[in-house]
Short mmCIF file of C-alpha atoms in Angstrom, two decimals:
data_model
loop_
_atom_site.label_atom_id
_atom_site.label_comp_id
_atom_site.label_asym_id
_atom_site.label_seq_id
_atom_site.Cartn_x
_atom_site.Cartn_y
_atom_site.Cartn_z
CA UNK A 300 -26.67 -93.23 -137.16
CA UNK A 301 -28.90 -93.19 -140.27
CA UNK A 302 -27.49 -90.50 -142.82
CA UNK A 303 -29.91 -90.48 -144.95
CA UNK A 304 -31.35 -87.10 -146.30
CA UNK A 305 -34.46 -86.01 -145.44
CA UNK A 306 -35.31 -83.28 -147.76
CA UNK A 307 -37.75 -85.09 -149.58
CA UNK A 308 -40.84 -87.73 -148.66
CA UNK A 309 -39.02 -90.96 -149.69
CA UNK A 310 -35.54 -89.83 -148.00
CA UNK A 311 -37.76 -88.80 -144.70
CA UNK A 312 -39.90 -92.00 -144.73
CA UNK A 313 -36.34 -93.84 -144.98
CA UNK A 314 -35.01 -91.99 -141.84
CA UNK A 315 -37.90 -92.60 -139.52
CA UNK A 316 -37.96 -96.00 -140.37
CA UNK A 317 -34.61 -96.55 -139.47
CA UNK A 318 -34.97 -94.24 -136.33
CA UNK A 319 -37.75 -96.82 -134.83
CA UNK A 320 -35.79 -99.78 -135.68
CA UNK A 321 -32.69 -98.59 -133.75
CA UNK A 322 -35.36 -97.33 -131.21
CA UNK A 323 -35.22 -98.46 -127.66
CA UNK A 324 -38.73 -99.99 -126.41
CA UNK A 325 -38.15 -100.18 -122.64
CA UNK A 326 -39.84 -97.80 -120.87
CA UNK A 327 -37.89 -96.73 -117.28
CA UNK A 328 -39.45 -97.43 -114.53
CA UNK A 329 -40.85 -94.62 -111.97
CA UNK A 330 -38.17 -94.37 -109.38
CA UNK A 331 -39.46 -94.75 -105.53
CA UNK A 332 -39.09 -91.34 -104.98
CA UNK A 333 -41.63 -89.80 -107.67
CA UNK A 334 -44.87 -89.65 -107.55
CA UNK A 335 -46.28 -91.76 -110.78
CA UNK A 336 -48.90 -89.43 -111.07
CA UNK A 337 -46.65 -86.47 -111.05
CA UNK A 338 -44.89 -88.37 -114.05
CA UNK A 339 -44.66 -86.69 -117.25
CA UNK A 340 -41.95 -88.29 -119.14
CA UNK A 341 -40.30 -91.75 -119.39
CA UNK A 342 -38.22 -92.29 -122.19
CA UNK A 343 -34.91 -94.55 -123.26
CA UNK A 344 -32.59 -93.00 -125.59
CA UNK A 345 -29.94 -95.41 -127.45
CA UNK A 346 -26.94 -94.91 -128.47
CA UNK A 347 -26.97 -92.67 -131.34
CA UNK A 348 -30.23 -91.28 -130.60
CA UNK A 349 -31.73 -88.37 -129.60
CA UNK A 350 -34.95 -86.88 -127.97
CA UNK A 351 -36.61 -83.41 -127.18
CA UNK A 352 -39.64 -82.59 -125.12
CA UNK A 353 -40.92 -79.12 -124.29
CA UNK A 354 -40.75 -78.92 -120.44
CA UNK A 355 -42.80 -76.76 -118.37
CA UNK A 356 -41.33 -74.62 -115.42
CA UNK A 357 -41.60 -76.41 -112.66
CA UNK A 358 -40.40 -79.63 -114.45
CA UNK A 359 -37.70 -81.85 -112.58
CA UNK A 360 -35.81 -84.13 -114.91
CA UNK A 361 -33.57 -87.18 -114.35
CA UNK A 362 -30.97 -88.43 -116.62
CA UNK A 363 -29.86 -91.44 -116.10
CA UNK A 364 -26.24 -93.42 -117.61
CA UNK A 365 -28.41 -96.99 -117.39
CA UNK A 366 -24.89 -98.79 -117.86
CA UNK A 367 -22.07 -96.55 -117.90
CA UNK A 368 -22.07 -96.08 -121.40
CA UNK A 369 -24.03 -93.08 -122.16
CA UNK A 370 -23.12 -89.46 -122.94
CA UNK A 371 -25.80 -87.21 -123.06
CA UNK A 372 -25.24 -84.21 -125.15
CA UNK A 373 -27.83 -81.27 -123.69
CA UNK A 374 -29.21 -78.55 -125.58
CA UNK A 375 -31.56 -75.80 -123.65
CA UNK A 376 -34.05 -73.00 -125.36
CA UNK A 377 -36.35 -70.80 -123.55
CA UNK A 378 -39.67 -72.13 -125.32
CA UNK A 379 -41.76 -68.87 -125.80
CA UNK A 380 -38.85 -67.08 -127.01
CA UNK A 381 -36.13 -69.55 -128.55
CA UNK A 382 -33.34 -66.88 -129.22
CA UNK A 383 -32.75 -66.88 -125.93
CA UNK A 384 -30.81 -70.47 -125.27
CA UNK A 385 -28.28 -72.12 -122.80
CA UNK A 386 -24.93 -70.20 -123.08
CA UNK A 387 -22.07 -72.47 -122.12
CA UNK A 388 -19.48 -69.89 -121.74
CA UNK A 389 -21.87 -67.72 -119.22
CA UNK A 390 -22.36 -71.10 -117.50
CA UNK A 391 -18.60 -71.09 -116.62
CA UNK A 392 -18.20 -67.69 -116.30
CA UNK A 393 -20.95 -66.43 -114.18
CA UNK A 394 -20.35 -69.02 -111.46
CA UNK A 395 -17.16 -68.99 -111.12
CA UNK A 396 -16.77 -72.67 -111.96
CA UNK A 397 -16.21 -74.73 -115.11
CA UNK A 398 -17.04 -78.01 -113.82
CA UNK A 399 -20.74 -78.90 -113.78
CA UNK A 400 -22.18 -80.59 -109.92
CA UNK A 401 -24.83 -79.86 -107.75
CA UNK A 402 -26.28 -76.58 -107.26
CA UNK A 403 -24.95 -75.35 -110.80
CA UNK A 404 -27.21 -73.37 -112.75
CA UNK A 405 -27.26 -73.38 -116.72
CA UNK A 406 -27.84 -70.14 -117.67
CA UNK A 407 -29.23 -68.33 -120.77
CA UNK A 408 -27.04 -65.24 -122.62
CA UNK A 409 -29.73 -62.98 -120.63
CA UNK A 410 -28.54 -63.51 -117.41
CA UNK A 411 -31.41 -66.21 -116.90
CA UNK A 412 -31.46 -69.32 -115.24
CA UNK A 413 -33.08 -72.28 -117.33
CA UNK A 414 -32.59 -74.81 -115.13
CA UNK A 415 -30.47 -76.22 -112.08
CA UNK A 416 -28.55 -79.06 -111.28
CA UNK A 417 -29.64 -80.25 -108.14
CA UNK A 418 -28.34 -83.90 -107.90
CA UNK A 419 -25.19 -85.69 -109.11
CA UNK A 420 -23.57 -89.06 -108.44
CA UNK A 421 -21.76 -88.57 -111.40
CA UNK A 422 -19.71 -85.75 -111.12
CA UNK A 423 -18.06 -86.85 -115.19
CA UNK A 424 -19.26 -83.96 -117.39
CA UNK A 425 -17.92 -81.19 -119.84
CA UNK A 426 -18.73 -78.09 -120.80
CA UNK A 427 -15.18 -77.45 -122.79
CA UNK A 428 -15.43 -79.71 -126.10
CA UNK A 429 -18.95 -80.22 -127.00
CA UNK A 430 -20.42 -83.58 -128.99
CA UNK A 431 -18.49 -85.26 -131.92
CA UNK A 432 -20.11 -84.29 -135.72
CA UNK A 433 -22.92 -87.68 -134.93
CA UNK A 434 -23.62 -85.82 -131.84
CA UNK A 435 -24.06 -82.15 -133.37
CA UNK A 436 -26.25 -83.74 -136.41
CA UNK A 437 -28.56 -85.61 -133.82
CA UNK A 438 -29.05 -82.17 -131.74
CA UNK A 439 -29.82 -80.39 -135.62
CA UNK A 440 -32.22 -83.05 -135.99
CA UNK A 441 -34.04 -82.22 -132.78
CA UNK A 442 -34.02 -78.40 -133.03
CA UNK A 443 -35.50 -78.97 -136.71
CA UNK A 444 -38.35 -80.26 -135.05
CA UNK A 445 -38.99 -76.88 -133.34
CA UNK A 446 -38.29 -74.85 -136.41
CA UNK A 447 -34.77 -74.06 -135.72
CA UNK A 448 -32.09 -74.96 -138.03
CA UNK A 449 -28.10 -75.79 -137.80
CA UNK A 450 -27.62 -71.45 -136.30
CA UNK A 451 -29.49 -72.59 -133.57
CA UNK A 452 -27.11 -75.53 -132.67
CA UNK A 453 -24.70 -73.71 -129.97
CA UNK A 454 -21.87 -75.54 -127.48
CA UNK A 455 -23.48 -78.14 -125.69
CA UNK A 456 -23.58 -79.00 -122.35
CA UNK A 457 -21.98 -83.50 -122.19
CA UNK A 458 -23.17 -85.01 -119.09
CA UNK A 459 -21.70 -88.49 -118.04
CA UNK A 460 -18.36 -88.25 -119.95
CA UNK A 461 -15.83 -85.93 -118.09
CA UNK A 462 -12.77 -83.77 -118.69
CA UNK A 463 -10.39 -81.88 -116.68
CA UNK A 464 -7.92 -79.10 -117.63
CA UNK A 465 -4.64 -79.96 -116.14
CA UNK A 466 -3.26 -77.07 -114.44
CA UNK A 467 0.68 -77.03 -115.24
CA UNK A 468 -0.15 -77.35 -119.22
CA UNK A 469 -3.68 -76.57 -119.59
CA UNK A 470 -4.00 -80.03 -121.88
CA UNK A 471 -7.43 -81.61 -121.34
CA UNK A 472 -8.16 -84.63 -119.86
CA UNK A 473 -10.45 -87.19 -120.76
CA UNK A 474 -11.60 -89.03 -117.28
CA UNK A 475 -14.64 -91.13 -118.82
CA UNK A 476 -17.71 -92.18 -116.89
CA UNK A 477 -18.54 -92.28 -113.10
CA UNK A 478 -19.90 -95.99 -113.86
CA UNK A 479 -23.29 -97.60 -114.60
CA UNK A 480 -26.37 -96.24 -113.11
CA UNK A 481 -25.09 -92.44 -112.44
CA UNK A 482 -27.99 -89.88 -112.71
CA UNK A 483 -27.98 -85.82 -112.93
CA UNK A 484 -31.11 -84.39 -111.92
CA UNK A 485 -32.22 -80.28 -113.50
CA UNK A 486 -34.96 -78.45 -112.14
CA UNK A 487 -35.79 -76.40 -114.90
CA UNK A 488 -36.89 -72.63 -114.16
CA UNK A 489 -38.78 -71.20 -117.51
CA UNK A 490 -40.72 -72.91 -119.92
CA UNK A 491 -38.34 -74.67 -121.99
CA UNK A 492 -37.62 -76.69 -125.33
CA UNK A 493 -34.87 -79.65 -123.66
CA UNK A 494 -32.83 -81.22 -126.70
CA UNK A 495 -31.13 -84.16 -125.95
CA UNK A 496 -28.40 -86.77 -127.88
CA UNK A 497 -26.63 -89.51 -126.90
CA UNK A 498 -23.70 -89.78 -128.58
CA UNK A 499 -19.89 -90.29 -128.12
CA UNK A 500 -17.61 -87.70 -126.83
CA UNK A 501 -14.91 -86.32 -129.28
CA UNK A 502 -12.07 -87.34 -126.88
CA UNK A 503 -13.03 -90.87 -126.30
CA UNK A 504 -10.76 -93.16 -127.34
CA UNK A 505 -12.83 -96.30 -127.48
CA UNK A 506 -16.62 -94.62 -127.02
CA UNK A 507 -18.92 -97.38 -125.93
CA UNK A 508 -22.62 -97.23 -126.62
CA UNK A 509 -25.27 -97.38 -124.05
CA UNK A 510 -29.00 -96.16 -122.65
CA UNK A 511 -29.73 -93.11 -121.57
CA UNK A 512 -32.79 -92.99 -119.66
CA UNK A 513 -35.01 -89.43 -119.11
CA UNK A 514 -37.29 -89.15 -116.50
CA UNK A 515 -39.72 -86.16 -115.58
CA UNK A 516 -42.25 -84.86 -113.50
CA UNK A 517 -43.99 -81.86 -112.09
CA UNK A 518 -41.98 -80.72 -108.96
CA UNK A 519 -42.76 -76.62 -109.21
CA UNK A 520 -43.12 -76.34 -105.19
CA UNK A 521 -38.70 -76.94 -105.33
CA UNK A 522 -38.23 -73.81 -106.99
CA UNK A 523 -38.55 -72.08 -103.96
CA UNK A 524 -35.40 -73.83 -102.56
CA UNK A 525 -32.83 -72.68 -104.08
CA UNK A 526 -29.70 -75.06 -103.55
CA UNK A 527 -27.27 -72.27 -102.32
CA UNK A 528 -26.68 -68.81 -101.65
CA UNK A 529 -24.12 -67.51 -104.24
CA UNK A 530 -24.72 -63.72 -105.24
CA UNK A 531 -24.16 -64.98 -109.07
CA UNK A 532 -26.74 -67.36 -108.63
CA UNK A 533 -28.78 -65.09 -106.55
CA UNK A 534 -28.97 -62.84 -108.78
CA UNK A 535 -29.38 -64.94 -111.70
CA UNK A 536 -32.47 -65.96 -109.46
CA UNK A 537 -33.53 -62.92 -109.33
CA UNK A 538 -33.92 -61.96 -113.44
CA UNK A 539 -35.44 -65.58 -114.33
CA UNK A 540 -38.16 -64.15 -111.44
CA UNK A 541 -39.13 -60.68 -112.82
CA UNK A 542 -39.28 -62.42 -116.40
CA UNK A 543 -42.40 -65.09 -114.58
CA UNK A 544 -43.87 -62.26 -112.99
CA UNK A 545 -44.09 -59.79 -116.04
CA UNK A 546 -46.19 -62.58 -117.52
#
């Protein structure tokens, strides 16, 4: 990653500059089962990069770990009203489950749901150790773009790179990456600001460095599925609605 400051025009000019020539060009393809017109985002991260996009509700996104080598650090604000963010520990808590899969909703400090996960082949994520100090400045560096600053960089959610808690000692366990071509789709609830970076995972001991690739589009008729029927979830349901209806 490029540490050079950019708190002035020369020191900013160097930065993007060396942003576009790490920069990824390939473009991921539409996958059979989108629409291309429904498309709204297609984007390759590399390794040590980072992206954000402000997603409306409605907005289904894929992340895909191209060869096995990606960790995607994820970062979640409600857009109209960016105090109110992903909260890690209510993520856990609320459903009962520390381990992120299917039908998992991330879930903001209000009780809200931001967005679901409704797909995994991976089934290798964290929500216990958060991204290493490359990872943290790459998420600053996207929440600067949306006037935030280094208070509004909580725990992050690390998709593709898992750990367990082993039960007798309570020591976590690294267990790496589900392999190459893995994808986690989120169906995201409220209007949000998405912040993504791809960048190793703090217990790694030999972190390779690979694509992410992001893929969105409009899928709002889904969020009348929900993908189960826990009363957390349910309820969490529930206060994301009477926020979209007091609009």
């Amino acid at each position: 990653m490029d540490a050079t400051p950019t708190n002035s025009t020369s020191g900013a000019r160097s930065h993007a500059r060396a942003q576009a020539q790490q920069a990824s060009m390939r473009i991921p393809a539409t996958p059979d089962d989108v629409d291309p017109a429904r498309l709204i985002w297609a984007e390759s991260i590399p390794a040590n990069g980072y992206a954000t996009k402000v997603l409306a509700r409605g907005s289904r996104i894929r992340l895909i770990d191209v060869d096995g080598a990606a960790c995607a650090h994820l970062l979640l604000y409600r857009a109209e009203a960016p105090w109110e963010r992903l909260n890690v520990a209510d993520t856990m808590k609320v459903p009962w489950q520390a381990y992120l899969g299917t039908g998992h909703p991330l879930l903001s400090d209000q009780g809200r749901v931001l967005a679901t996960v409704v797909a995994d082949s991976s089934g290798r994520h964290d929500m216990l150790c958060g991204p290493d100090a490359t990872g943290r400045q790459l998420l600053l560096l996207g929440a600067i773009k949306h006037g935030m600053d280094i208070r509004d960089v909580a725990p992050s959610v690390s998709l593709f790179r898992g750990v367990r808690v082993e039960p007798v000692s309570g020591a976590l366990e690294f267990t790496g990456s589900a392999g190459s071509g893995a994808a986690v789709d989120l169906l995201v609830h409220l209007p949000l600001v998405l912040v993504l970076a791809n960048a190793a995972h703090p217990l790694d001991p030999d972190p390779p460095a690979g694509a992410l690739d992001v893929l969105g589009w409009h899928a709002g008729e889904q969020l009348g599925n929900p993908v189960n029927d826990d009363p957390e979830y349910q309820r969490a349901l529930q206060n994301t609605e009477a926020v979209v209806r007091a609009w």
